[in-house]
PDB file of C-alpha atoms and ligand atoms in Angstrom:
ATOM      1  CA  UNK B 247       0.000   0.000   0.000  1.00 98.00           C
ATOM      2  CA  UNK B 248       1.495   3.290  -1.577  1.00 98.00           C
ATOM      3  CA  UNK B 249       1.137   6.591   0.773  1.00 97.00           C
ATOM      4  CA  UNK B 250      -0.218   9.358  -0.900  1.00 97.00           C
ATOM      5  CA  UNK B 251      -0.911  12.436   1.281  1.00 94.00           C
ATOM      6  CA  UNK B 252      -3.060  15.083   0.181  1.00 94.00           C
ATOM      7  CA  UNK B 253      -1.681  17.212   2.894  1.00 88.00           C
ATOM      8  CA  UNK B 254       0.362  20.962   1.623  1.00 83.00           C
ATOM      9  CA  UNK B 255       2.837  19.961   3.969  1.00 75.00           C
ATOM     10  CA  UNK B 256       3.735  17.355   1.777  1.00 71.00           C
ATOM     11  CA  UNK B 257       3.629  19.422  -0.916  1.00 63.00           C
ATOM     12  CA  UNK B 258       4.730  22.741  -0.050  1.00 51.00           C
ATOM     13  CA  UNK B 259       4.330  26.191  -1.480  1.00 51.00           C
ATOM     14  CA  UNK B 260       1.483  24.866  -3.440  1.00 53.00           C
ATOM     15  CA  UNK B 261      -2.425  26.264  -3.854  1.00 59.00           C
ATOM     16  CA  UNK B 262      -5.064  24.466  -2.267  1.00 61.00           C
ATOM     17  CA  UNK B 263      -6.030  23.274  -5.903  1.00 68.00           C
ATOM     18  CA  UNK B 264      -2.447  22.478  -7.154  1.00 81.00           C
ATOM     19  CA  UNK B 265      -2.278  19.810  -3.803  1.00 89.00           C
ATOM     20  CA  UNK B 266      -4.778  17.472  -5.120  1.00 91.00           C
ATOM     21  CA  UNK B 267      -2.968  17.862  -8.909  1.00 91.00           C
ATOM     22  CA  UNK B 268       0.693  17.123  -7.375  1.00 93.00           C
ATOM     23  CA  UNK B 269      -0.440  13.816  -5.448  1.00 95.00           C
ATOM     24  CA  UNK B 270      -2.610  12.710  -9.090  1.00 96.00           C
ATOM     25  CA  UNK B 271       0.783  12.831 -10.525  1.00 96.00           C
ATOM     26  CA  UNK B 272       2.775  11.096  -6.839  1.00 97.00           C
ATOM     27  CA  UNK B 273       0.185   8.306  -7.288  1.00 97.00           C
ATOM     28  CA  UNK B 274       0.681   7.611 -10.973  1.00 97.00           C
ATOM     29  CA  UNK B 275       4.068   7.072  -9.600  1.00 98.00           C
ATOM     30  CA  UNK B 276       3.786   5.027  -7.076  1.00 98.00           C
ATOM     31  CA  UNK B 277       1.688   2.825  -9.239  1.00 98.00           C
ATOM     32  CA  UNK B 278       4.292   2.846 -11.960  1.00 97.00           C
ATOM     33  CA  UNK B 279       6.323   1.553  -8.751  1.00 98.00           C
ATOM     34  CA  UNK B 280       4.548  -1.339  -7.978  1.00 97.00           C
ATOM     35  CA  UNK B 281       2.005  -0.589  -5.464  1.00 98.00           C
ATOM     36  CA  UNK B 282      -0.594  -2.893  -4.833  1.00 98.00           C
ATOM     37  CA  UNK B 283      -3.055  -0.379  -3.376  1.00 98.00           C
ATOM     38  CA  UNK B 284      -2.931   3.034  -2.733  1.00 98.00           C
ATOM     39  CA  UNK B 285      -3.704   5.027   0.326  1.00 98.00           C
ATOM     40  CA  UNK B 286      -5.046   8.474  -0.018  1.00 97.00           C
ATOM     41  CA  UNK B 287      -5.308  10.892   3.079  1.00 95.00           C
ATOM     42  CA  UNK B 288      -6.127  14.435   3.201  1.00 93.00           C
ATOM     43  CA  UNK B 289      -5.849  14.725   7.426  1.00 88.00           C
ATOM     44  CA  UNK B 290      -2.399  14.584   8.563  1.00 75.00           C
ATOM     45  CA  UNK B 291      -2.632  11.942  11.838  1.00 65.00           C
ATOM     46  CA  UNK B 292       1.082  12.868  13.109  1.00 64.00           C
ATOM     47  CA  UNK B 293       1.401  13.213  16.482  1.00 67.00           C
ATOM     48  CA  UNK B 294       0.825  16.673  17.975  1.00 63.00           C
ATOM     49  CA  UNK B 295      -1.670  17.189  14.502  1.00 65.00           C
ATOM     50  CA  UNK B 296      -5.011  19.131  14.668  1.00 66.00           C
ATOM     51  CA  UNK B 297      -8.111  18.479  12.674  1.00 75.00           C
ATOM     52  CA  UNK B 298      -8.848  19.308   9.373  1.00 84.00           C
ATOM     53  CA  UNK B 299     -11.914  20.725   9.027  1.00 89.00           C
ATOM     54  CA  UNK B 300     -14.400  18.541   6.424  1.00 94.00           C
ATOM     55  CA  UNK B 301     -14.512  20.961   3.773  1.00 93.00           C
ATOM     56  CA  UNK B 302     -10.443  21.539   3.370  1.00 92.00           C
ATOM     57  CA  UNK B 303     -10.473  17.701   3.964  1.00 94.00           C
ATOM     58  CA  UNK B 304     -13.145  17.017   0.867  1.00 96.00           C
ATOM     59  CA  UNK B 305     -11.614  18.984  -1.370  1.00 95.00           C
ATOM     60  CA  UNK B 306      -8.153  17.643  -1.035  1.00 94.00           C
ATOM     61  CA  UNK B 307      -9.359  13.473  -1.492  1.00 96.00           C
ATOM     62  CA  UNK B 308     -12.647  13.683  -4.010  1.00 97.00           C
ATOM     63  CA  UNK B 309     -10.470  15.004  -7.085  1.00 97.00           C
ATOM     64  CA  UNK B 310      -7.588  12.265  -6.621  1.00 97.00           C
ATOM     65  CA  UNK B 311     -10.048   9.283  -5.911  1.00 98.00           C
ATOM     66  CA  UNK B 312     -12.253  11.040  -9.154  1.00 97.00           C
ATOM     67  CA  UNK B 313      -8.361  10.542 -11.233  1.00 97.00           C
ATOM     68  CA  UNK B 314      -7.830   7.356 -10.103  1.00 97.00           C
ATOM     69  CA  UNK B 315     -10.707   5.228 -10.166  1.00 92.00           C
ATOM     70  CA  UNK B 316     -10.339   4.362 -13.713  1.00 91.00           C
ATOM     71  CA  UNK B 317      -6.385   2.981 -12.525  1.00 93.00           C
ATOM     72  CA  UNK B 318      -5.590  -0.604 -12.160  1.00 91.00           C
ATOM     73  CA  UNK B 319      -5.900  -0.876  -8.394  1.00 97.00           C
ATOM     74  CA  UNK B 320      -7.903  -0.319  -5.870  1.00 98.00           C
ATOM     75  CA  UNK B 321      -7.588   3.105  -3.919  1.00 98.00           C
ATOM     76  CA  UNK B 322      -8.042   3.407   0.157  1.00 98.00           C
ATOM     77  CA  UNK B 323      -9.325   6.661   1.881  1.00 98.00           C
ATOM     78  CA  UNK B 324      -7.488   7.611   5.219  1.00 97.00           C
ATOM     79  CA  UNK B 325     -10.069   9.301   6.956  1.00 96.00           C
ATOM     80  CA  UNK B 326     -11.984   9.035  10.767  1.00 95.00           C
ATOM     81  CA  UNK B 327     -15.014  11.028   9.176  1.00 95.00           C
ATOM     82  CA  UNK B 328     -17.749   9.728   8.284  1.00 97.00           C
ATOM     83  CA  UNK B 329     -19.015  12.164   5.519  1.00 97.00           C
ATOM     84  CA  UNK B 330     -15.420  11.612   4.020  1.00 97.00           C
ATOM     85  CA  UNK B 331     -16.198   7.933   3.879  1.00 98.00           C
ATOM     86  CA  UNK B 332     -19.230   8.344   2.031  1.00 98.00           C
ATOM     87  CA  UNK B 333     -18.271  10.798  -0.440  1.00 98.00           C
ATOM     88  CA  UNK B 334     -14.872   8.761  -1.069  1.00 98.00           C
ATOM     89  CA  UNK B 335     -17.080   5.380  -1.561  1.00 98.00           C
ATOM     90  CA  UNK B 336     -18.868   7.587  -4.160  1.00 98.00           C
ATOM     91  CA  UNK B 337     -15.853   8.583  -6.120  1.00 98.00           C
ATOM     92  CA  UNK B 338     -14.740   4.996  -6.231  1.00 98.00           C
ATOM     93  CA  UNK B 339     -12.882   4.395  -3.245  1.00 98.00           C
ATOM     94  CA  UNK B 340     -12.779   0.416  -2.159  1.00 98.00           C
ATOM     95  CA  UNK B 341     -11.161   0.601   1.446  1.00 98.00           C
ATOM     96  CA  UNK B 342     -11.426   3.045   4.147  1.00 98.00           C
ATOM     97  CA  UNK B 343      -8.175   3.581   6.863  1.00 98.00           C
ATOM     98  CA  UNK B 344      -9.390   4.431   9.946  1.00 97.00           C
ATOM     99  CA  UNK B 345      -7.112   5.439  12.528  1.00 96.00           C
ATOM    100  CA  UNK B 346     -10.126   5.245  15.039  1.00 96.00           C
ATOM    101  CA  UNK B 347     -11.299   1.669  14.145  1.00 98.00           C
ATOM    102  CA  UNK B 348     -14.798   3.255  13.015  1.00 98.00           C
ATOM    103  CA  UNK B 349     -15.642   4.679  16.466  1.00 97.00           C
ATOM    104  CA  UNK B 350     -17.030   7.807  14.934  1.00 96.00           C
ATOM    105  CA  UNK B 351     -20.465   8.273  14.776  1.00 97.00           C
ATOM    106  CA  UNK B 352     -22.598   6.739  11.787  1.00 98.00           C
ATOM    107  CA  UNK B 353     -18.970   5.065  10.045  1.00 98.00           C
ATOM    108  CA  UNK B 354     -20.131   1.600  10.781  1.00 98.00           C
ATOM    109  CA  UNK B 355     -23.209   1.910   8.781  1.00 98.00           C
ATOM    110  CA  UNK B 356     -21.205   3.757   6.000  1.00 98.00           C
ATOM    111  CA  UNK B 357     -19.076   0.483   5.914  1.00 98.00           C
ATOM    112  CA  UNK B 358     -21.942  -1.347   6.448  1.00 98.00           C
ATOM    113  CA  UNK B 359     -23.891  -0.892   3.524  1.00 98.00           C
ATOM    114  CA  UNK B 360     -21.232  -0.057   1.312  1.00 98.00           C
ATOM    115  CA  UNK B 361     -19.428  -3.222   1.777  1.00 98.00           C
ATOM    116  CA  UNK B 362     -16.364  -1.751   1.201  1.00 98.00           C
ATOM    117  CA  UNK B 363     -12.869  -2.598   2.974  1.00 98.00           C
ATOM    118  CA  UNK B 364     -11.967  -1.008   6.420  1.00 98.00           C
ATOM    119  CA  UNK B 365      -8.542  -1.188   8.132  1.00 98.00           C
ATOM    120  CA  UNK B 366      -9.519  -1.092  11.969  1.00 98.00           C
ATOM    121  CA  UNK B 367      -6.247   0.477  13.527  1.00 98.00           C
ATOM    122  CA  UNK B 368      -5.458   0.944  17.236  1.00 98.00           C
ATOM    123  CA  UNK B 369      -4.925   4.350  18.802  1.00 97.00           C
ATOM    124  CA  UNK B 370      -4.483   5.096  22.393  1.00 96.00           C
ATOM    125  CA  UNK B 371      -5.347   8.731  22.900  1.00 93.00           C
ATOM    126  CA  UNK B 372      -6.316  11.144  20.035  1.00 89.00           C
ATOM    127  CA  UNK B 373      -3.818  12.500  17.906  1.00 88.00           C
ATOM    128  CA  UNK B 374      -3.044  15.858  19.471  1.00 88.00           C
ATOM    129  CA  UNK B 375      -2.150  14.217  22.974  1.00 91.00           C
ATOM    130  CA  UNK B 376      -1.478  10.495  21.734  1.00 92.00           C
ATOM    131  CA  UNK B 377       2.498  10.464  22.614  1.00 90.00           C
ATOM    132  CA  UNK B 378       2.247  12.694  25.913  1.00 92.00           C
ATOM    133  CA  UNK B 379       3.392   9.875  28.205  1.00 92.00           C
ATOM    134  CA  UNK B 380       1.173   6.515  26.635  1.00 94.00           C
ATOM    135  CA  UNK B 381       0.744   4.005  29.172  1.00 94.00           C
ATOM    136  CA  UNK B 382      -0.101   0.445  29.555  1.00 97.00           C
ATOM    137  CA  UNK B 383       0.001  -2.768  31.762  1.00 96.00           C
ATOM    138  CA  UNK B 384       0.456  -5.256  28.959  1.00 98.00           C
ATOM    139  CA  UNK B 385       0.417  -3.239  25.914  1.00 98.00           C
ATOM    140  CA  UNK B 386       0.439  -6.436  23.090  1.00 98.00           C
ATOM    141  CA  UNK B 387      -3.238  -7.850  25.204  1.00 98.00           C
ATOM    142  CA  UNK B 388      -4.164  -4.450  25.362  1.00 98.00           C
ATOM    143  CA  UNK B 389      -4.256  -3.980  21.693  1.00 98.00           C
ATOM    144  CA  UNK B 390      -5.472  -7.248  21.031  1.00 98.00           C
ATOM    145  CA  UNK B 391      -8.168  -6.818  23.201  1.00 98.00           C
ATOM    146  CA  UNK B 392      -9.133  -3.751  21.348  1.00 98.00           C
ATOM    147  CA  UNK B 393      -9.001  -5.133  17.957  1.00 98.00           C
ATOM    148  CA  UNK B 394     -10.692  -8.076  18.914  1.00 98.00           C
ATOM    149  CA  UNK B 395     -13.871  -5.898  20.388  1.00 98.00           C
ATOM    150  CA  UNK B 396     -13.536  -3.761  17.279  1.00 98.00           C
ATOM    151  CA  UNK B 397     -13.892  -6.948  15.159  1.00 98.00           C
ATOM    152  CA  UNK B 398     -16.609  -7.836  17.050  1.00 98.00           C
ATOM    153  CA  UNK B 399     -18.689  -4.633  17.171  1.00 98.00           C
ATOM    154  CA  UNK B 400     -18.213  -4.406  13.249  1.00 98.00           C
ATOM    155  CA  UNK B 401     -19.847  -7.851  12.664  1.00 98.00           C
ATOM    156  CA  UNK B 402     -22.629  -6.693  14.735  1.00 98.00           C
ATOM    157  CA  UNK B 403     -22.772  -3.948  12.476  1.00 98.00           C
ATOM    158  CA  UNK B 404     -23.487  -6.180   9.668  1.00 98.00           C
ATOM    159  CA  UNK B 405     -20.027  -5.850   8.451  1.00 98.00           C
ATOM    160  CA  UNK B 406     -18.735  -9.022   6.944  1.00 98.00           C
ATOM    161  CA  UNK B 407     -15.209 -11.005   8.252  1.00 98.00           C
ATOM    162  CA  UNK B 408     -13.856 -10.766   4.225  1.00 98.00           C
ATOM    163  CA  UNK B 409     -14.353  -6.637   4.761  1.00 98.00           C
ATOM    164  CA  UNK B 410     -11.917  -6.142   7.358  1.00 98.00           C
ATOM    165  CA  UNK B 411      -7.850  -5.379   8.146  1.00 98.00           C
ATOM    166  CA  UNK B 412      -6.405  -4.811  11.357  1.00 98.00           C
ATOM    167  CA  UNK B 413      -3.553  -2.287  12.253  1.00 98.00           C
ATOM    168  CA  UNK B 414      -2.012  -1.920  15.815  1.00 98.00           C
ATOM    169  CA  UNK B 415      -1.247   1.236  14.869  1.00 98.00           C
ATOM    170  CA  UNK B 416       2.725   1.688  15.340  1.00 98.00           C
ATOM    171  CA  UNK B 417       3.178   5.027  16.926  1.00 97.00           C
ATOM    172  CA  UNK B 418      -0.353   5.539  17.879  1.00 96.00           C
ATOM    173  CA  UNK B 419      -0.087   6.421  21.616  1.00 97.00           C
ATOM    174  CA  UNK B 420       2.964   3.815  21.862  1.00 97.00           C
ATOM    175  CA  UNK B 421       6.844   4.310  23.218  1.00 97.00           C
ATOM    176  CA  UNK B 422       9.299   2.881  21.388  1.00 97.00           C
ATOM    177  CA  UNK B 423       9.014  -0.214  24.005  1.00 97.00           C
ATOM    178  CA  UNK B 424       5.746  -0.283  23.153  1.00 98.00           C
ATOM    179  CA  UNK B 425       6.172  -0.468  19.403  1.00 98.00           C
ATOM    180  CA  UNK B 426       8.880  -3.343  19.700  1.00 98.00           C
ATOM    181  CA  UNK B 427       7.057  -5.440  22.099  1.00 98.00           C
ATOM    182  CA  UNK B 428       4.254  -5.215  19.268  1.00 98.00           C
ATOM    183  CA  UNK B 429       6.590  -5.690  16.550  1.00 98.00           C
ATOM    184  CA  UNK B 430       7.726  -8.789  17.903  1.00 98.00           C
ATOM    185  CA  UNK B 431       4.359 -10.170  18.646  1.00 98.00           C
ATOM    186  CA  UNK B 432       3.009  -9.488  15.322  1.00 98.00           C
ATOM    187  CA  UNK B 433       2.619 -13.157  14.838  1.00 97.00           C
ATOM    188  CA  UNK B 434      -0.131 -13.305  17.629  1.00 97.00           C
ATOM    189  CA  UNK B 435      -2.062 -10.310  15.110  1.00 98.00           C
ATOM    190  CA  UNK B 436      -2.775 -13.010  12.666  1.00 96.00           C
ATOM    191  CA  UNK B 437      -4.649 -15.760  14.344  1.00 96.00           C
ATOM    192  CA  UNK B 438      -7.775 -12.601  13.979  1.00 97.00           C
ATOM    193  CA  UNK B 439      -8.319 -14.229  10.512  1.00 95.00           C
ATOM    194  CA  UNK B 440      -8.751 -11.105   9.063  1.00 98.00           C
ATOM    195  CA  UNK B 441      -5.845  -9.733   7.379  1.00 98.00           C
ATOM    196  CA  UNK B 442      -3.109  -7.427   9.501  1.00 98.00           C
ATOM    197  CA  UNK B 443      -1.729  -4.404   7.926  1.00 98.00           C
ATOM    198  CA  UNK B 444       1.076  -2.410   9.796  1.00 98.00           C
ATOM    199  CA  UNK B 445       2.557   0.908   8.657  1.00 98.00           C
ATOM    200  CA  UNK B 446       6.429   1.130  10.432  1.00 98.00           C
ATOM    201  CA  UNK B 447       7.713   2.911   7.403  1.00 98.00           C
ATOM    202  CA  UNK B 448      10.030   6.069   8.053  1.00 97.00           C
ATOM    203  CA  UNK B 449       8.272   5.975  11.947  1.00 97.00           C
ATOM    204  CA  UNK B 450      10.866   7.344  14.558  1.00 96.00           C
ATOM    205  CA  UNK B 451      11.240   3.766  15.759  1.00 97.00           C
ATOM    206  CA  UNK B 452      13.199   3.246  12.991  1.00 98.00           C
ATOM    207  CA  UNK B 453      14.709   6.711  13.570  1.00 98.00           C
ATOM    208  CA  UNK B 454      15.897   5.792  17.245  1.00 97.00           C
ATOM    209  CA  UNK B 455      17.162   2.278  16.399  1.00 97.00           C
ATOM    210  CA  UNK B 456      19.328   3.893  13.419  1.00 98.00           C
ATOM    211  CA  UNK B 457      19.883   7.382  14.657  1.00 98.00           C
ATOM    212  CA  UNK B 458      18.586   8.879  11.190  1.00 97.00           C
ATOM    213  CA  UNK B 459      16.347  11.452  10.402  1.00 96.00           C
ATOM    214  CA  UNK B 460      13.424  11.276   8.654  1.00 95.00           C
ATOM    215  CA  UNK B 461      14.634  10.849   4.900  1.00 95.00           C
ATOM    216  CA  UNK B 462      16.997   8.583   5.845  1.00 97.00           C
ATOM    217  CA  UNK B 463      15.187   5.665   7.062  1.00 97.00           C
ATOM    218  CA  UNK B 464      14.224   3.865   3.837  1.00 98.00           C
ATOM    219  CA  UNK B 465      16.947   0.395   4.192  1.00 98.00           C
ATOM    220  CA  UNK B 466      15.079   0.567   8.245  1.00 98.00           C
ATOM    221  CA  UNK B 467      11.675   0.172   6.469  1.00 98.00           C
ATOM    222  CA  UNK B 468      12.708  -2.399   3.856  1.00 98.00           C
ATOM    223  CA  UNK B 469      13.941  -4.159   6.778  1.00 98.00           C
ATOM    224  CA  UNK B 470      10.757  -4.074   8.944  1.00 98.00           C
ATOM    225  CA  UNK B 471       8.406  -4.648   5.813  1.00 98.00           C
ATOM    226  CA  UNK B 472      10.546  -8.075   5.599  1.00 98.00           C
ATOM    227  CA  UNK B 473      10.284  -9.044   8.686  1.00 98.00           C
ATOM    228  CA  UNK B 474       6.536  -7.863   9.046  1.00 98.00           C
ATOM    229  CA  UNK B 475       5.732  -9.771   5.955  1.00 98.00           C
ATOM    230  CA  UNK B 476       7.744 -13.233   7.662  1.00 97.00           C
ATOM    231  CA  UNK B 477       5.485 -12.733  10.515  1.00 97.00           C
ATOM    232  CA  UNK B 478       2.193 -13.012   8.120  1.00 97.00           C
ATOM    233  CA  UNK B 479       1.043  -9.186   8.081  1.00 98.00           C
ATOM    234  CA  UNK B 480      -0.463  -9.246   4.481  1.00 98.00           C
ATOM    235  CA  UNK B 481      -0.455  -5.394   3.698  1.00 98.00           C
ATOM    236  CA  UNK B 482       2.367  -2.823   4.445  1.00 98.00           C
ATOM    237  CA  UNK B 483       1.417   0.722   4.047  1.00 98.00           C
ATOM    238  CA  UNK B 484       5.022   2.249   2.885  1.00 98.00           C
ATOM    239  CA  UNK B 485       5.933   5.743   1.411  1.00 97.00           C
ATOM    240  CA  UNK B 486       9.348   3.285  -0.237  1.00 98.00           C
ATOM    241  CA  UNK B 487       6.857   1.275  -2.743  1.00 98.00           C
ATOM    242  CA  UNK B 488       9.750   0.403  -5.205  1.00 98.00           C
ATOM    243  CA  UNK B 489      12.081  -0.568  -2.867  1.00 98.00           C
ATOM    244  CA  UNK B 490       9.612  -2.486  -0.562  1.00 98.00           C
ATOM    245  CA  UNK B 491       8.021  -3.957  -3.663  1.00 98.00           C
ATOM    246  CA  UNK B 492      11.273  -5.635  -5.085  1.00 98.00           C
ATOM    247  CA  UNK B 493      12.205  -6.535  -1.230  1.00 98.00           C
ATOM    248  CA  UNK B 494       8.408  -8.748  -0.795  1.00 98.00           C
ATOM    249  CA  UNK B 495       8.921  -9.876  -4.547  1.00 97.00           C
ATOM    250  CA  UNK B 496      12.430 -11.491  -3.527  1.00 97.00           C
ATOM    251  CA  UNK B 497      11.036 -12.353   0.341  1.00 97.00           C
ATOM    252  CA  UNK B 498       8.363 -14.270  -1.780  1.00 95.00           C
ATOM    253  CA  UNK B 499      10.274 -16.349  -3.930  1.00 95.00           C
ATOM    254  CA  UNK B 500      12.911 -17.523  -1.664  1.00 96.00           C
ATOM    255  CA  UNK B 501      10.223 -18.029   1.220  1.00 93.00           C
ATOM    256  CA  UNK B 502       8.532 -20.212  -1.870  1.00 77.00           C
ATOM    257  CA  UNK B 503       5.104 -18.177  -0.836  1.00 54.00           C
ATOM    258  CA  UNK B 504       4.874 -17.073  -4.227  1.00 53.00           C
ATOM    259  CA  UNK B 505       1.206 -15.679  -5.260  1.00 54.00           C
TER     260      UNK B 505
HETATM  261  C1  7PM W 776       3.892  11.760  10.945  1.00 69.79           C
HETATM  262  C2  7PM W 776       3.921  10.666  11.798  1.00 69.79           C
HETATM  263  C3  7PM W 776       3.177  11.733   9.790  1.00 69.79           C
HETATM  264  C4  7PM W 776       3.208   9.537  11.481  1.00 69.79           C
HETATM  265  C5  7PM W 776       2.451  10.612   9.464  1.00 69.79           C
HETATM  266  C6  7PM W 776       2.461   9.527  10.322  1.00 69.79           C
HETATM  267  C7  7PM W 776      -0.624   4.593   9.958  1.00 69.79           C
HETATM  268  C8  7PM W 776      -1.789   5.007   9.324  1.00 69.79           C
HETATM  269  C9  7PM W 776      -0.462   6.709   9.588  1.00 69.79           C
HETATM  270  C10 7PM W 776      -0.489   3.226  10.360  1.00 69.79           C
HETATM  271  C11 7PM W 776      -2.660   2.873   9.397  1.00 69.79           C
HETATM  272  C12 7PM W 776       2.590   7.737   8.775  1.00 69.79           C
HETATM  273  C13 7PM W 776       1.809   8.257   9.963  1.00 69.79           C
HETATM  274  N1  7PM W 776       0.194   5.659  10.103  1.00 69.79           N
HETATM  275  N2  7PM W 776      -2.800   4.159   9.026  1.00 69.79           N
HETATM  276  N3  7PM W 776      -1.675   6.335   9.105  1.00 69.79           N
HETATM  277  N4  7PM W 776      -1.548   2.410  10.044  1.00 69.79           N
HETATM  278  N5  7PM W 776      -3.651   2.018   9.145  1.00 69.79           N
HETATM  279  O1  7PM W 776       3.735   7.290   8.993  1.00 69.79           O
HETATM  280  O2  7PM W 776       0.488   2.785  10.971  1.00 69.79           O
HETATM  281  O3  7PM W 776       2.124   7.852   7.641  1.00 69.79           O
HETATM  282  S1  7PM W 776       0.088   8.356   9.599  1.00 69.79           S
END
């Protein structure tokens, strides 16, 4: 799964138009790249991060869903609001990312009767406040126990088991203890039977473990995807797509899990 962010940060010193134009033309990359599955967010989720208001956050998404619906593969929406589900499943979107696991009001029933995908992610904590001290008794239960409710209140939605991912959410209200204890459980993520997705790429895990900065971390994510993918997560969310792509394709082969 390719990252596309809608966001100007990513795209500096641009109009609010010319945002949604540059990440048309980031995504034709990334497919050109390999990706499987693109995810498209308009809300930046990084720690410390405010809200985008629904408008801003509309106008960013629609346009680059409306460009790439047509494209060979299927295109994700990484939103928590519900009108930004429903107007994405409009313009073609197949999967929704929800940082908060569809705990906003009415996105269960969006999902519902859509029958589109949904990643159900773990978060402790809400964006703004999520890495101001995160604490846990047994943080791996903890976050299965939450995934394992979410699952649960989704079926009772009507939502069916071949509609959902899981995420535990890698920086999401987590110290770095917290994402390796995780990390090395990932295994225990899988016997779910739905599908686990992770996103590690570039995180500041990788950052503290290698002591590089930001745009330096990209042989630390190939790294993790590996080893993510050996422990039987099924869908890495990765701003690297080439790289990561030829890493799986070679993991693959010489794991003779070729599909
Ligand atoms: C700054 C810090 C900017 C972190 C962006 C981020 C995930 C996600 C994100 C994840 C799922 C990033 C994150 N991370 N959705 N959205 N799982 N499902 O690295 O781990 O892109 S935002």
């Amino acid at each position: 799964m390719g990252i596309v962010n809608v966001t100007p940060d990513s795209f500096s010193d641009q109009g609010c138009h010319a945002v949604s134009e540059k990440a048309i033309e980031y995504a034709i990359k990334l497919i050109e790249d390999g990706a499987d599955l693109l995810d498209i967010g308009g809300e930046s989720s990084r720690p410390g991060s405010t809200c985008v208001n629904l408008e801003e956050e509309l106008r960013r998404v629609i346009p680059v869903i409306e460009a790439l619906k047509s494209s060979t593969i299927p295109i994700s929406v990484d939103t928590t609001k519900p009108e930004v589900m429903q107007a994405s499943i409009q313009a073609g979107a197949s999967m929704i990312n929800d940082i908060n696991a569809l705990r906003s009001e009415g996105a269960l029933k969006i999902i519902a009767e859509s029958g589109v995908m949904v990643c159900l992610m773990h978060m402790k904590g809400m964006p703004k406040t999520m890495q101001d001290n995160p604490l846990y008794a047994d943080v791996v239960s903890e976050v299965k126990c939450f995934l394992q409710q979410q699952i649960r209140v989704a079926q009772d939605s009507g939502i069916t088991d071949d509609q959902l991912v899981i995420d535990p959410g890698f920086g999401f209200g987590k110290t770095l203890q917290h994402n390796l204890a995780l990390f090395r459980s990932l295994d225990q993520f899988t016997t779910f039977n739905v599908p686990v997705m992770v996103g590690i790429s570039r995180k500041s895990m990788l950052g503290t473990i290698t002591g590089n900065g930001v745009n330096h971390r990209t042989y630390a994510s190939i790294t993790a995807a590996v080893l993510a993918a050996a422990k039987g997560v099924k869908i890495l969310r990765v701003h690297d797509v080439k790289a990561t792509k030829e890493a799986i394709l070679v993991f693959n082969a010489l794991n003779q899990d070729i599909k």
